[in-house]
Amino acid sequence: MAGSLKTEALVLRSIRYGEADRILHLYTPHHGRLGAIAKGVRRARSRFGARLEPFFHVRMVLYEGRGDLHTVTSVDTVDPHAALREHAQTLDAAARACDAVARLFESAEPHPEVFTLLRNELALLTADPAHARAATGLAFRMKLLLAAGLLPQLASCAACGEPEGLTGFSPAAGGVVCSSCEGAAFPLDEEGYRFLVSAVGRPLAHAPEASERALRQAERAIAETAAHHAHVRLPPLLRPTAPTATV
Ligand SMILES: [Zn+2]
């Protein structure tokens, strides 16, 4: 099916290829994740300029050839998200957000809400480096799980349905579990539980605050859910804790 495709896109990755070309990983509202090649982009007089760097929000025309890669024929910038490149922590948070989208949404299946969510995350990181905190990154991942149909059960025990006394999280059971069903679970404190619930319910810009302990529990719940149900590894956002010396 050769032809041209007009689409908005967020640039997830931009990889040097050959003398002057770039391979792009793009996320689009209606065509999911796409791969494209931009030819001659690294020549000084390229008509594409710097518009194909990671985190750019662009409007582009792609030529759909027979292979896996589309060919970029024109590009306009919607938003370069320039300010997020000024700080190491916002660059890192943006790269991790793009990486999580690429890992969880690999196909051309459309998920317009994922496009919107990633655009919002990049806009927040551009507007204020304070959004580079782990809580916002974890709230972003919870919303990705929701979009992927992988949101853990949070309202009642995922094993027996009990609404009270939820004390653990079991990736295998698919969510929070009560004290009688704790078998394969790890502990989830009240605060970690509240973080997961409000991370889904609140806009990304108002991602809840939580203690490091609660964020670590939330991170484990999110990572193990993605690993167990989608076989996707989401690298940690929080630094590993220093090993405790044994006496
Ligand atoms: Zn139970």
JSON list of C-alpha atoms and ligand atoms in Angstrom, two decimals:
[
{"chain": "A", "resi": 1, "resn": "MET", "atom": "CA", "xyz": [0.00, 0.00, 0.00]},
{"chain": "A", "resi": 2, "resn": "ALA", "atom": "CA", "xyz": [2.19, 2.82, -1.27]},
{"chain": "A", "resi": 3, "resn": "GLY", "atom": "CA", "xyz": [1.04, 6.38, -0.79]},
{"chain": "A", "resi": 4, "resn": "SER", "atom": "CA", "xyz": [1.59, 9.39, 1.36]},
{"chain": "A", "resi": 5, "resn": "LEU", "atom": "CA", "xyz": [0.60, 9.78, 4.95]},
{"chain": "A", "resi": 6, "resn": "LYS", "atom": "CA", "xyz": [0.16, 13.13, 6.69]},
{"chain": "A", "resi": 7, "resn": "THR", "atom": "CA", "xyz": [0.49, 12.94, 10.43]},
{"chain": "A", "resi": 8, "resn": "GLU", "atom": "CA", "xyz": [1.52, 14.67, 13.60]},
{"chain": "A", "resi": 9, "resn": "ALA", "atom": "CA", "xyz": [4.32, 12.84, 15.39]},
{"chain": "A", "resi": 10, "resn": "LEU", "atom": "CA", "xyz": [6.54, 12.94, 18.45]},
{"chain": "A", "resi": 11, "resn": "VAL", "atom": "CA", "xyz": [10.13, 11.91, 17.79]},
{"chain": "A", "resi": 12, "resn": "LEU", "atom": "CA", "xyz": [11.00, 9.12, 20.25]},
{"chain": "A", "resi": 13, "resn": "ARG", "atom": "CA", "xyz": [14.46, 8.37, 18.89]},
{"chain": "A", "resi": 14, "resn": "SER", "atom": "CA", "xyz": [16.63, 9.63, 16.08]},
{"chain": "A", "resi": 15, "resn": "ILE", "atom": "CA", "xyz": [19.51, 7.37, 15.08]},
{"chain": "A", "resi": 16, "resn": "ARG", "atom": "CA", "xyz": [22.35, 8.23, 12.70]},
{"chain": "A", "resi": 17, "resn": "TYR", "atom": "CA", "xyz": [22.33, 6.04, 9.64]},
{"chain": "A", "resi": 18, "resn": "GLY", "atom": "CA", "xyz": [24.97, 5.94, 6.92]},
{"chain": "A", "resi": 19, "resn": "GLU", "atom": "CA", "xyz": [26.60, 9.13, 5.73]},
{"chain": "A", "resi": 20, "resn": "ALA", "atom": "CA", "xyz": [23.80, 11.62, 6.14]},
{"chain": "A", "resi": 21, "resn": "ASP", "atom": "CA", "xyz": [20.55, 9.86, 6.99]},
{"chain": "A", "resi": 22, "resn": "ARG", "atom": "CA", "xyz": [18.60, 9.30, 10.16]},
{"chain": "A", "resi": 23, "resn": "ILE", "atom": "CA", "xyz": [16.30, 6.50, 11.23]},
{"chain": "A", "resi": 24, "resn": "LEU", "atom": "CA", "xyz": [13.42, 7.84, 13.29]},
{"chain": "A", "resi": 25, "resn": "HIS", "atom": "CA", "xyz": [11.16, 6.18, 15.82]},
{"chain": "A", "resi": 26, "resn": "LEU", "atom": "CA", "xyz": [7.95, 8.18, 15.81]},
{"chain": "A", "resi": 27, "resn": "TYR", "atom": "CA", "xyz": [4.79, 8.10, 17.88]},
{"chain": "A", "resi": 28, "resn": "THR", "atom": "CA", "xyz": [1.66, 9.28, 16.06]},
{"chain": "A", "resi": 29, "resn": "PRO", "atom": "CA", "xyz": [-1.94, 9.85, 17.18]},
{"chain": "A", "resi": 30, "resn": "HIS", "atom": "CA", "xyz": [-3.62, 7.55, 14.64]},
{"chain": "A", "resi": 31, "resn": "HIS", "atom": "CA", "xyz": [-0.90, 5.21, 13.39]},
{"chain": "A", "resi": 32, "resn": "GLY", "atom": "CA", "xyz": [0.75, 4.26, 16.67]},
{"chain": "A", "resi": 33, "resn": "ARG", "atom": "CA", "xyz": [4.46, 3.79, 16.50]},
{"chain": "A", "resi": 34, "resn": "LEU", "atom": "CA", "xyz": [6.11, 4.21, 13.09]},
{"chain": "A", "resi": 35, "resn": "GLY", "atom": "CA", "xyz": [9.64, 3.88, 11.79]},
{"chain": "A", "resi": 36, "resn": "ALA", "atom": "CA", "xyz": [10.86, 6.32, 9.16]},
{"chain": "A", "resi": 37, "resn": "ILE", "atom": "CA", "xyz": [14.02, 7.28, 7.35]},
{"chain": "A", "resi": 38, "resn": "ALA", "atom": "CA", "xyz": [14.97, 10.90, 6.74]},
{"chain": "A", "resi": 39, "resn": "LYS", "atom": "CA", "xyz": [17.46, 11.12, 3.89]},
{"chain": "A", "resi": 40, "resn": "GLY", "atom": "CA", "xyz": [20.19, 13.71, 3.76]},
{"chain": "A", "resi": 41, "resn": "VAL", "atom": "CA", "xyz": [19.10, 15.15, 7.08]},
{"chain": "A", "resi": 42, "resn": "ARG", "atom": "CA", "xyz": [22.67, 15.57, 8.36]},
{"chain": "A", "resi": 43, "resn": "ARG", "atom": "CA", "xyz": [23.83, 17.59, 5.37]},
{"chain": "A", "resi": 44, "resn": "ALA", "atom": "CA", "xyz": [24.34, 21.27, 6.17]},
{"chain": "A", "resi": 45, "resn": "ARG", "atom": "CA", "xyz": [21.73, 22.41, 3.68]},
{"chain": "A", "resi": 46, "resn": "SER", "atom": "CA", "xyz": [19.11, 19.77, 4.48]},
{"chain": "A", "resi": 47, "resn": "ARG", "atom": "CA", "xyz": [15.57, 21.09, 4.16]},
{"chain": "A", "resi": 48, "resn": "PHE", "atom": "CA", "xyz": [14.71, 19.27, 7.39]},
{"chain": "A", "resi": 49, "resn": "GLY", "atom": "CA", "xyz": [17.04, 21.36, 9.58]},
{"chain": "A", "resi": 50, "resn": "ALA", "atom": "CA", "xyz": [17.13, 20.21, 13.20]},
{"chain": "A", "resi": 51, "resn": "ARG", "atom": "CA", "xyz": [13.45, 19.27, 13.23]},
{"chain": "A", "resi": 52, "resn": "LEU", "atom": "CA", "xyz": [14.01, 15.55, 13.57]},
{"chain": "A", "resi": 53, "resn": "GLU", "atom": "CA", "xyz": [15.74, 15.48, 16.93]},
{"chain": "A", "resi": 54, "resn": "PRO", "atom": "CA", "xyz": [14.19, 13.53, 19.85]},
{"chain": "A", "resi": 55, "resn": "PHE", "atom": "CA", "xyz": [11.25, 15.17, 21.68]},
{"chain": "A", "resi": 56, "resn": "PHE", "atom": "CA", "xyz": [10.24, 17.35, 18.72]},
{"chain": "A", "resi": 57, "resn": "HIS", "atom": "CA", "xyz": [6.51, 17.54, 18.07]},
{"chain": "A", "resi": 58, "resn": "VAL", "atom": "CA", "xyz": [6.20, 17.79, 14.30]},
{"chain": "A", "resi": 59, "resn": "ARG", "atom": "CA", "xyz": [3.69, 17.64, 11.50]},
{"chain": "A", "resi": 60, "resn": "MET", "atom": "CA", "xyz": [5.05, 15.56, 8.66]},
{"chain": "A", "resi": 61, "resn": "VAL", "atom": "CA", "xyz": [4.37, 13.88, 5.37]},
{"chain": "A", "resi": 62, "resn": "LEU", "atom": "CA", "xyz": [5.65, 10.33, 5.04]},
{"chain": "A", "resi": 63, "resn": "TYR", "atom": "CA", "xyz": [5.87, 8.26, 1.93]},
{"chain": "A", "resi": 64, "resn": "GLU", "atom": "CA", "xyz": [4.74, 4.71, 2.64]},
{"chain": "A", "resi": 65, "resn": "GLY", "atom": "CA", "xyz": [6.96, 2.40, 0.66]},
{"chain": "A", "resi": 66, "resn": "ARG", "atom": "CA", "xyz": [6.83, -1.36, 0.66]},
{"chain": "A", "resi": 67, "resn": "GLY", "atom": "CA", "xyz": [9.33, -1.87, 3.47]},
{"chain": "A", "resi": 68, "resn": "ASP", "atom": "CA", "xyz": [8.95, -1.30, 7.19]},
{"chain": "A", "resi": 69, "resn": "LEU", "atom": "CA", "xyz": [10.35, 2.20, 7.06]},
{"chain": "A", "resi": 70, "resn": "HIS", "atom": "CA", "xyz": [8.42, 5.17, 5.74]},
{"chain": "A", "resi": 71, "resn": "THR", "atom": "CA", "xyz": [10.37, 7.96, 4.04]},
{"chain": "A", "resi": 72, "resn": "VAL", "atom": "CA", "xyz": [10.07, 11.50, 5.38]},
{"chain": "A", "resi": 73, "resn": "THR", "atom": "CA", "xyz": [9.16, 13.91, 2.58]},
{"chain": "A", "resi": 74, "resn": "SER", "atom": "CA", "xyz": [8.38, 17.06, 4.59]},
{"chain": "A", "resi": 75, "resn": "VAL", "atom": "CA", "xyz": [8.43, 18.26, 8.20]},
{"chain": "A", "resi": 76, "resn": "ASP", "atom": "CA", "xyz": [7.05, 21.28, 10.08]},
{"chain": "A", "resi": 77, "resn": "THR", "atom": "CA", "xyz": [7.72, 21.98, 13.73]},
{"chain": "A", "resi": 78, "resn": "VAL", "atom": "CA", "xyz": [4.72, 22.21, 16.05]},
{"chain": "A", "resi": 79, "resn": "ASP", "atom": "CA", "xyz": [6.82, 22.48, 19.22]},
{"chain": "A", "resi": 80, "resn": "PRO", "atom": "CA", "xyz": [10.55, 21.79, 19.58]},
{"chain": "A", "resi": 81, "resn": "HIS", "atom": "CA", "xyz": [10.24, 21.46, 23.42]},
{"chain": "A", "resi": 82, "resn": "ALA", "atom": "CA", "xyz": [13.54, 23.34, 23.43]},
{"chain": "A", "resi": 83, "resn": "ALA", "atom": "CA", "xyz": [13.71, 24.24, 27.13]},
{"chain": "A", "resi": 84, "resn": "LEU", "atom": "CA", "xyz": [13.72, 20.61, 28.26]},
{"chain": "A", "resi": 85, "resn": "ARG", "atom": "CA", "xyz": [17.16, 20.23, 26.65]},
{"chain": "A", "resi": 86, "resn": "GLU", "atom": "CA", "xyz": [18.60, 22.80, 29.10]},
{"chain": "A", "resi": 87, "resn": "HIS", "atom": "CA", "xyz": [18.69, 20.52, 32.15]},
{"chain": "A", "resi": 88, "resn": "ALA", "atom": "CA", "xyz": [20.12, 17.04, 32.56]},
{"chain": "A", "resi": 89, "resn": "GLN", "atom": "CA", "xyz": [17.16, 15.93, 34.69]},
{"chain": "A", "resi": 90, "resn": "THR", "atom": "CA", "xyz": [14.47, 17.03, 32.20]},
{"chain": "A", "resi": 91, "resn": "LEU", "atom": "CA", "xyz": [16.39, 15.46, 29.29]},
{"chain": "A", "resi": 92, "resn": "ASP", "atom": "CA", "xyz": [16.63, 12.24, 31.26]},
{"chain": "A", "resi": 93, "resn": "ALA", "atom": "CA", "xyz": [12.94, 12.28, 32.23]},
{"chain": "A", "resi": 94, "resn": "ALA", "atom": "CA", "xyz": [11.92, 12.97, 28.60]},
{"chain": "A", "resi": 95, "resn": "ALA", "atom": "CA", "xyz": [14.13, 10.14, 27.33]},
{"chain": "A", "resi": 96, "resn": "ARG", "atom": "CA", "xyz": [12.63, 7.73, 29.89]},
{"chain": "A", "resi": 97, "resn": "ALA", "atom": "CA", "xyz": [9.08, 8.77, 28.97]},
{"chain": "A", "resi": 98, "resn": "CYS", "atom": "CA", "xyz": [9.78, 8.17, 25.26]},
{"chain": "A", "resi": 99, "resn": "ASP", "atom": "CA", "xyz": [11.45, 4.87, 26.08]},
{"chain": "A", "resi": 100, "resn": "ALA", "atom": "CA", "xyz": [8.47, 3.66, 28.14]},
{"chain": "A", "resi": 101, "resn": "VAL", "atom": "CA", "xyz": [6.08, 4.53, 25.29]},
{"chain": "A", "resi": 102, "resn": "ALA", "atom": "CA", "xyz": [8.32, 2.72, 22.78]},
{"chain": "A", "resi": 103, "resn": "ARG", "atom": "CA", "xyz": [8.47, -0.39, 24.98]},
{"chain": "A", "resi": 104, "resn": "LEU", "atom": "CA", "xyz": [4.75, -0.60, 25.80]},
{"chain": "A", "resi": 105, "resn": "PHE", "atom": "CA", "xyz": [3.39, 0.50, 22.42]},
{"chain": "A", "resi": 106, "resn": "GLU", "atom": "CA", "xyz": [5.47, -1.16, 19.74]},
{"chain": "A", "resi": 107, "resn": "SER", "atom": "CA", "xyz": [2.93, -1.52, 16.99]},
{"chain": "A", "resi": 108, "resn": "ALA", "atom": "CA", "xyz": [1.00, 0.67, 14.54]},
{"chain": "A", "resi": 109, "resn": "GLU", "atom": "CA", "xyz": [-2.17, 0.09, 16.58]},
{"chain": "A", "resi": 110, "resn": "PRO", "atom": "CA", "xyz": [-3.62, 3.57, 17.22]},
{"chain": "A", "resi": 111, "resn": "HIS", "atom": "CA", "xyz": [-3.68, 4.93, 20.78]},
{"chain": "A", "resi": 112, "resn": "PRO", "atom": "CA", "xyz": [-4.42, 8.66, 20.43]},
{"chain": "A", "resi": 113, "resn": "GLU", "atom": "CA", "xyz": [-4.51, 8.99, 24.25]},
{"chain": "A", "resi": 114, "resn": "VAL", "atom": "CA", "xyz": [-0.88, 7.82, 24.44]},
{"chain": "A", "resi": 115, "resn": "PHE", "atom": "CA", "xyz": [0.15, 10.48, 21.95]},
{"chain": "A", "resi": 116, "resn": "THR", "atom": "CA", "xyz": [-1.68, 13.12, 24.04]},
{"chain": "A", "resi": 117, "resn": "LEU", "atom": "CA", "xyz": [-0.18, 11.83, 27.28]},
{"chain": "A", "resi": 118, "resn": "LEU", "atom": "CA", "xyz": [3.39, 11.90, 25.93]},
{"chain": "A", "resi": 119, "resn": "ARG", "atom": "CA", "xyz": [2.84, 15.35, 24.43]},
{"chain": "A", "resi": 120, "resn": "ASN", "atom": "CA", "xyz": [1.62, 16.56, 27.86]},
{"chain": "A", "resi": 121, "resn": "GLU", "atom": "CA", "xyz": [4.61, 15.02, 29.64]},
{"chain": "A", "resi": 122, "resn": "LEU", "atom": "CA", "xyz": [7.05, 16.71, 27.22]},
{"chain": "A", "resi": 123, "resn": "ALA", "atom": "CA", "xyz": [5.18, 20.03, 27.56]},
{"chain": "A", "resi": 124, "resn": "LEU", "atom": "CA", "xyz": [5.36, 19.81, 31.39]},
{"chain": "A", "resi": 125, "resn": "LEU", "atom": "CA", "xyz": [9.09, 19.07, 31.31]},
{"chain": "A", "resi": 126, "resn": "THR", "atom": "CA", "xyz": [9.55, 22.01, 28.94]},
{"chain": "A", "resi": 127, "resn": "ALA", "atom": "CA", "xyz": [7.54, 24.38, 31.14]},
{"chain": "A", "resi": 128, "resn": "ASP", "atom": "CA", "xyz": [9.10, 23.53, 34.52]},
{"chain": "A", "resi": 129, "resn": "PRO", "atom": "CA", "xyz": [12.08, 21.30, 35.44]},
{"chain": "A", "resi": 130, "resn": "ALA", "atom": "CA", "xyz": [10.28, 20.51, 38.74]},
{"chain": "A", "resi": 131, "resn": "HIS", "atom": "CA", "xyz": [8.18, 18.02, 36.75]},
{"chain": "A", "resi": 132, "resn": "ALA", "atom": "CA", "xyz": [11.28, 15.85, 36.26]},
{"chain": "A", "resi": 133, "resn": "ARG", "atom": "CA", "xyz": [10.57, 14.27, 39.69]},
{"chain": "A", "resi": 134, "resn": "ALA", "atom": "CA", "xyz": [10.03, 10.52, 40.04]},
{"chain": "A", "resi": 135, "resn": "ALA", "atom": "CA", "xyz": [6.39, 10.91, 41.16]},
{"chain": "A", "resi": 136, "resn": "THR", "atom": "CA", "xyz": [5.43, 12.50, 37.82]},
{"chain": "A", "resi": 137, "resn": "GLY", "atom": "CA", "xyz": [7.36, 9.81, 35.91]},
{"chain": "A", "resi": 138, "resn": "LEU", "atom": "CA", "xyz": [5.55, 7.05, 37.82]},
{"chain": "A", "resi": 139, "resn": "ALA", "atom": "CA", "xyz": [2.15, 8.71, 37.35]},
{"chain": "A", "resi": 140, "resn": "PHE", "atom": "CA", "xyz": [2.95, 8.85, 33.62]},
{"chain": "A", "resi": 141, "resn": "ARG", "atom": "CA", "xyz": [3.67, 5.11, 33.65]},
{"chain": "A", "resi": 142, "resn": "MET", "atom": "CA", "xyz": [0.41, 4.33, 35.50]},
{"chain": "A", "resi": 143, "resn": "LYS", "atom": "CA", "xyz": [-1.46, 6.23, 32.77]},
{"chain": "A", "resi": 144, "resn": "LEU", "atom": "CA", "xyz": [0.44, 4.23, 30.12]},
{"chain": "A", "resi": 145, "resn": "LEU", "atom": "CA", "xyz": [-0.65, 0.99, 31.83]},
{"chain": "A", "resi": 146, "resn": "LEU", "atom": "CA", "xyz": [-4.25, 2.27, 31.71]},
{"chain": "A", "resi": 147, "resn": "ALA", "atom": "CA", "xyz": [-3.93, 3.00, 27.97]},
{"chain": "A", "resi": 148, "resn": "ALA", "atom": "CA", "xyz": [-2.40, -0.43, 27.38]},
{"chain": "A", "resi": 149, "resn": "GLY", "atom": "CA", "xyz": [-5.33, -2.13, 29.14]},
{"chain": "A", "resi": 150, "resn": "LEU", "atom": "CA", "xyz": [-2.99, -3.26, 31.92]},
{"chain": "A", "resi": 151, "resn": "LEU", "atom": "CA", "xyz": [-4.16, -1.09, 34.80]},
{"chain": "A", "resi": 152, "resn": "PRO", "atom": "CA", "xyz": [-3.90, -3.13, 38.01]},
{"chain": "A", "resi": 153, "resn": "GLN", "atom": "CA", "xyz": [-7.06, -3.73, 40.00]},
{"chain": "A", "resi": 154, "resn": "LEU", "atom": "CA", "xyz": [-7.01, -1.20, 42.85]},
{"chain": "A", "resi": 155, "resn": "ALA", "atom": "CA", "xyz": [-10.56, -1.03, 44.26]},
{"chain": "A", "resi": 156, "resn": "SER", "atom": "CA", "xyz": [-10.67, -4.43, 45.95]},
{"chain": "A", "resi": 157, "resn": "CYS", "atom": "CA", "xyz": [-8.56, -7.56, 46.44]},
{"chain": "A", "resi": 158, "resn": "ALA", "atom": "CA", "xyz": [-7.62, -8.87, 42.96]},
{"chain": "A", "resi": 159, "resn": "ALA", "atom": "CA", "xyz": [-7.77, -12.44, 44.29]},
{"chain": "A", "resi": 160, "resn": "CYS", "atom": "CA", "xyz": [-10.97, -12.58, 46.44]},
{"chain": "A", "resi": 161, "resn": "GLY", "atom": "CA", "xyz": [-12.78, -9.25, 45.94]},
{"chain": "A", "resi": 162, "resn": "GLU", "atom": "CA", "xyz": [-12.49, -8.13, 49.58]},
{"chain": "A", "resi": 163, "resn": "PRO", "atom": "CA", "xyz": [-12.62, -4.30, 49.66]},
{"chain": "A", "resi": 164, "resn": "GLU", "atom": "CA", "xyz": [-10.98, -3.87, 53.09]},
{"chain": "A", "resi": 165, "resn": "GLY", "atom": "CA", "xyz": [-7.57, -4.62, 54.55]},
{"chain": "A", "resi": 166, "resn": "LEU", "atom": "CA", "xyz": [-5.64, -4.33, 51.30]},
{"chain": "A", "resi": 167, "resn": "THR", "atom": "CA", "xyz": [-2.03, -4.76, 52.34]},
{"chain": "A", "resi": 168, "resn": "GLY", "atom": "CA", "xyz": [-0.13, -6.15, 49.37]},
{"chain": "A", "resi": 169, "resn": "PHE", "atom": "CA", "xyz": [0.32, -6.03, 45.63]},
{"chain": "A", "resi": 170, "resn": "SER", "atom": "CA", "xyz": [0.43, -9.15, 43.48]},
{"chain": "A", "resi": 171, "resn": "PRO", "atom": "CA", "xyz": [1.38, -8.78, 39.81]},
{"chain": "A", "resi": 172, "resn": "ALA", "atom": "CA", "xyz": [0.20, -12.35, 39.18]},
{"chain": "A", "resi": 173, "resn": "ALA", "atom": "CA", "xyz": [-3.23, -11.69, 40.74]},
{"chain": "A", "resi": 174, "resn": "GLY", "atom": "CA", "xyz": [-3.42, -8.43, 38.77]},
{"chain": "A", "resi": 175, "resn": "GLY", "atom": "CA", "xyz": [-3.51, -5.82, 41.50]},
{"chain": "A", "resi": 176, "resn": "VAL", "atom": "CA", "xyz": [-3.84, -5.13, 45.21]},
{"chain": "A", "resi": 177, "resn": "VAL", "atom": "CA", "xyz": [-4.56, -8.04, 47.54]},
{"chain": "A", "resi": 178, "resn": "CYS", "atom": "CA", "xyz": [-5.89, -8.42, 51.09]},
{"chain": "A", "resi": 179, "resn": "SER", "atom": "CA", "xyz": [-3.99, -9.88, 54.02]},
{"chain": "A", "resi": 180, "resn": "SER", "atom": "CA", "xyz": [-5.52, -13.36, 53.53]},
{"chain": "A", "resi": 181, "resn": "CYS", "atom": "CA", "xyz": [-4.46, -13.50, 49.86]},
{"chain": "A", "resi": 182, "resn": "GLU", "atom": "CA", "xyz": [-0.97, -12.15, 50.34]},
{"chain": "A", "resi": 183, "resn": "GLY", "atom": "CA", "xyz": [0.80, -15.33, 49.16]},
{"chain": "A", "resi": 184, "resn": "ALA", "atom": "CA", "xyz": [2.77, -14.14, 46.11]},
{"chain": "A", "resi": 185, "resn": "ALA", "atom": "CA", "xyz": [2.45, -10.44, 46.98]},
{"chain": "A", "resi": 186, "resn": "PHE", "atom": "CA", "xyz": [4.86, -7.79, 48.23]},
{"chain": "A", "resi": 187, "resn": "PRO", "atom": "CA", "xyz": [3.82, -5.22, 50.83]},
{"chain": "A", "resi": 188, "resn": "LEU", "atom": "CA", "xyz": [1.98, -2.12, 49.67]},
{"chain": "A", "resi": 189, "resn": "ASP", "atom": "CA", "xyz": [1.48, 0.47, 52.41]},
{"chain": "A", "resi": 190, "resn": "GLU", "atom": "CA", "xyz": [-1.54, 2.77, 52.63]},
{"chain": "A", "resi": 191, "resn": "GLU", "atom": "CA", "xyz": [0.56, 5.61, 51.19]},
{"chain": "A", "resi": 192, "resn": "GLY", "atom": "CA", "xyz": [1.84, 3.58, 48.23]},
{"chain": "A", "resi": 193, "resn": "TYR", "atom": "CA", "xyz": [-1.73, 2.45, 47.56]},
{"chain": "A", "resi": 194, "resn": "ARG", "atom": "CA", "xyz": [-3.04, 6.03, 47.67]},
{"chain": "A", "resi": 195, "resn": "PHE", "atom": "CA", "xyz": [-0.28, 7.10, 45.29]},
{"chain": "A", "resi": 196, "resn": "LEU", "atom": "CA", "xyz": [-1.29, 4.48, 42.69]},
{"chain": "A", "resi": 197, "resn": "VAL", "atom": "CA", "xyz": [-4.97, 5.43, 42.92]},
{"chain": "A", "resi": 198, "resn": "SER", "atom": "CA", "xyz": [-4.45, 9.18, 42.64]},
{"chain": "A", "resi": 199, "resn": "ALA", "atom": "CA", "xyz": [-1.76, 8.86, 39.94]},
{"chain": "A", "resi": 200, "resn": "VAL", "atom": "CA", "xyz": [-4.46, 7.45, 37.68]},
{"chain": "A", "resi": 201, "resn": "GLY", "atom": "CA", "xyz": [-7.19, 9.88, 38.75]},
{"chain": "A", "resi": 202, "resn": "ARG", "atom": "CA", "xyz": [-5.33, 13.17, 38.66]},
{"chain": "A", "resi": 203, "resn": "PRO", "atom": "CA", "xyz": [-3.96, 15.10, 35.68]},
{"chain": "A", "resi": 204, "resn": "LEU", "atom": "CA", "xyz": [-0.26, 14.51, 35.10]},
{"chain": "A", "resi": 205, "resn": "ALA", "atom": "CA", "xyz": [0.53, 18.11, 36.06]},
{"chain": "A", "resi": 206, "resn": "HIS", "atom": "CA", "xyz": [-0.84, 17.37, 39.55]},
{"chain": "A", "resi": 207, "resn": "ALA", "atom": "CA", "xyz": [0.75, 13.99, 40.10]},
{"chain": "A", "resi": 208, "resn": "PRO", "atom": "CA", "xyz": [0.61, 13.22, 43.84]},
{"chain": "A", "resi": 209, "resn": "GLU", "atom": "CA", "xyz": [3.57, 13.66, 46.17]},
{"chain": "A", "resi": 210, "resn": "ALA", "atom": "CA", "xyz": [4.66, 10.66, 48.20]},
{"chain": "A", "resi": 211, "resn": "SER", "atom": "CA", "xyz": [7.53, 9.51, 50.39]},
{"chain": "A", "resi": 212, "resn": "GLU", "atom": "CA", "xyz": [10.41, 7.65, 48.81]},
{"chain": "A", "resi": 213, "resn": "ARG", "atom": "CA", "xyz": [9.23, 4.42, 50.44]},
{"chain": "A", "resi": 214, "resn": "ALA", "atom": "CA", "xyz": [5.76, 4.77, 48.87]},
{"chain": "A", "resi": 215, "resn": "LEU", "atom": "CA", "xyz": [7.26, 5.67, 45.48]},
{"chain": "A", "resi": 216, "resn": "ARG", "atom": "CA", "xyz": [9.49, 2.59, 45.59]},
{"chain": "A", "resi": 217, "resn": "GLN", "atom": "CA", "xyz": [6.47, 0.37, 46.27]},
{"chain": "A", "resi": 218, "resn": "ALA", "atom": "CA", "xyz": [4.54, 2.07, 43.46]},
{"chain": "A", "resi": 219, "resn": "GLU", "atom": "CA", "xyz": [7.49, 1.66, 41.10]},
{"chain": "A", "resi": 220, "resn": "ARG", "atom": "CA", "xyz": [7.70, -2.04, 41.90]},
{"chain": "A", "resi": 221, "resn": "ALA", "atom": "CA", "xyz": [3.93, -2.49, 41.34]},
{"chain": "A", "resi": 222, "resn": "ILE", "atom": "CA", "xyz": [4.14, -0.74, 37.95]},
{"chain": "A", "resi": 223, "resn": "ALA", "atom": "CA", "xyz": [7.32, -2.49, 36.79]},
{"chain": "A", "resi": 224, "resn": "GLU", "atom": "CA", "xyz": [6.13, -5.96, 37.82]},
{"chain": "A", "resi": 225, "resn": "THR", "atom": "CA", "xyz": [2.72, -5.41, 36.21]},
{"chain": "A", "resi": 226, "resn": "ALA", "atom": "CA", "xyz": [4.37, -4.48, 32.88]},
{"chain": "A", "resi": 227, "resn": "ALA", "atom": "CA", "xyz": [6.78, -7.41, 33.15]},
{"chain": "A", "resi": 228, "resn": "HIS", "atom": "CA", "xyz": [4.16, -9.99, 34.15]},
{"chain": "A", "resi": 229, "resn": "HIS", "atom": "CA", "xyz": [1.35, -8.99, 31.77]},
{"chain": "A", "resi": 230, "resn": "ALA", "atom": "CA", "xyz": [3.16, -7.46, 28.77]},
{"chain": "A", "resi": 231, "resn": "HIS", "atom": "CA", "xyz": [6.67, -8.96, 29.10]},
{"chain": "A", "resi": 232, "resn": "VAL", "atom": "CA", "xyz": [7.99, -5.41, 29.00]},
{"chain": "A", "resi": 233, "resn": "ARG", "atom": "CA", "xyz": [10.87, -4.23, 31.17]},
{"chain": "A", "resi": 234, "resn": "LEU", "atom": "CA", "xyz": [10.54, -0.66, 32.41]},
{"chain": "A", "resi": 235, "resn": "PRO", "atom": "CA", "xyz": [13.94, 0.44, 33.77]},
{"chain": "A", "resi": 236, "resn": "PRO", "atom": "CA", "xyz": [13.73, 2.02, 37.26]},
{"chain": "A", "resi": 237, "resn": "LEU", "atom": "CA", "xyz": [13.21, 5.77, 37.68]},
{"chain": "A", "resi": 238, "resn": "LEU", "atom": "CA", "xyz": [14.34, 5.78, 41.31]},
{"chain": "A", "resi": 239, "resn": "ARG", "atom": "CA", "xyz": [17.97, 5.13, 42.09]},
{"chain": "A", "resi": 240, "resn": "PRO", "atom": "CA", "xyz": [18.60, 1.74, 43.65]},
{"chain": "A", "resi": 241, "resn": "THR", "atom": "CA", "xyz": [19.04, 1.94, 47.43]},
{"chain": "A", "resi": 242, "resn": "ALA", "atom": "CA", "xyz": [22.58, 1.62, 48.71]},
{"chain": "A", "resi": 243, "resn": "PRO", "atom": "CA", "xyz": [23.21, -1.95, 49.86]},
{"chain": "A", "resi": 244, "resn": "THR", "atom": "CA", "xyz": [22.88, -2.27, 53.61]},
{"chain": "A", "resi": 245, "resn": "ALA", "atom": "CA", "xyz": [26.03, -3.45, 55.29]},
{"chain": "A", "resi": 246, "resn": "THR", "atom": "CA", "xyz": [25.58, -6.69, 57.19]},
{"chain": "A", "resi": 247, "resn": "VAL", "atom": "CA", "xyz": [27.35, -6.90, 60.50]},
{"chain": "B", "resi": 1, "resn": "ZN", "atom": "ZN", "xyz": [-8.18, -11.36, 49.14]}
]
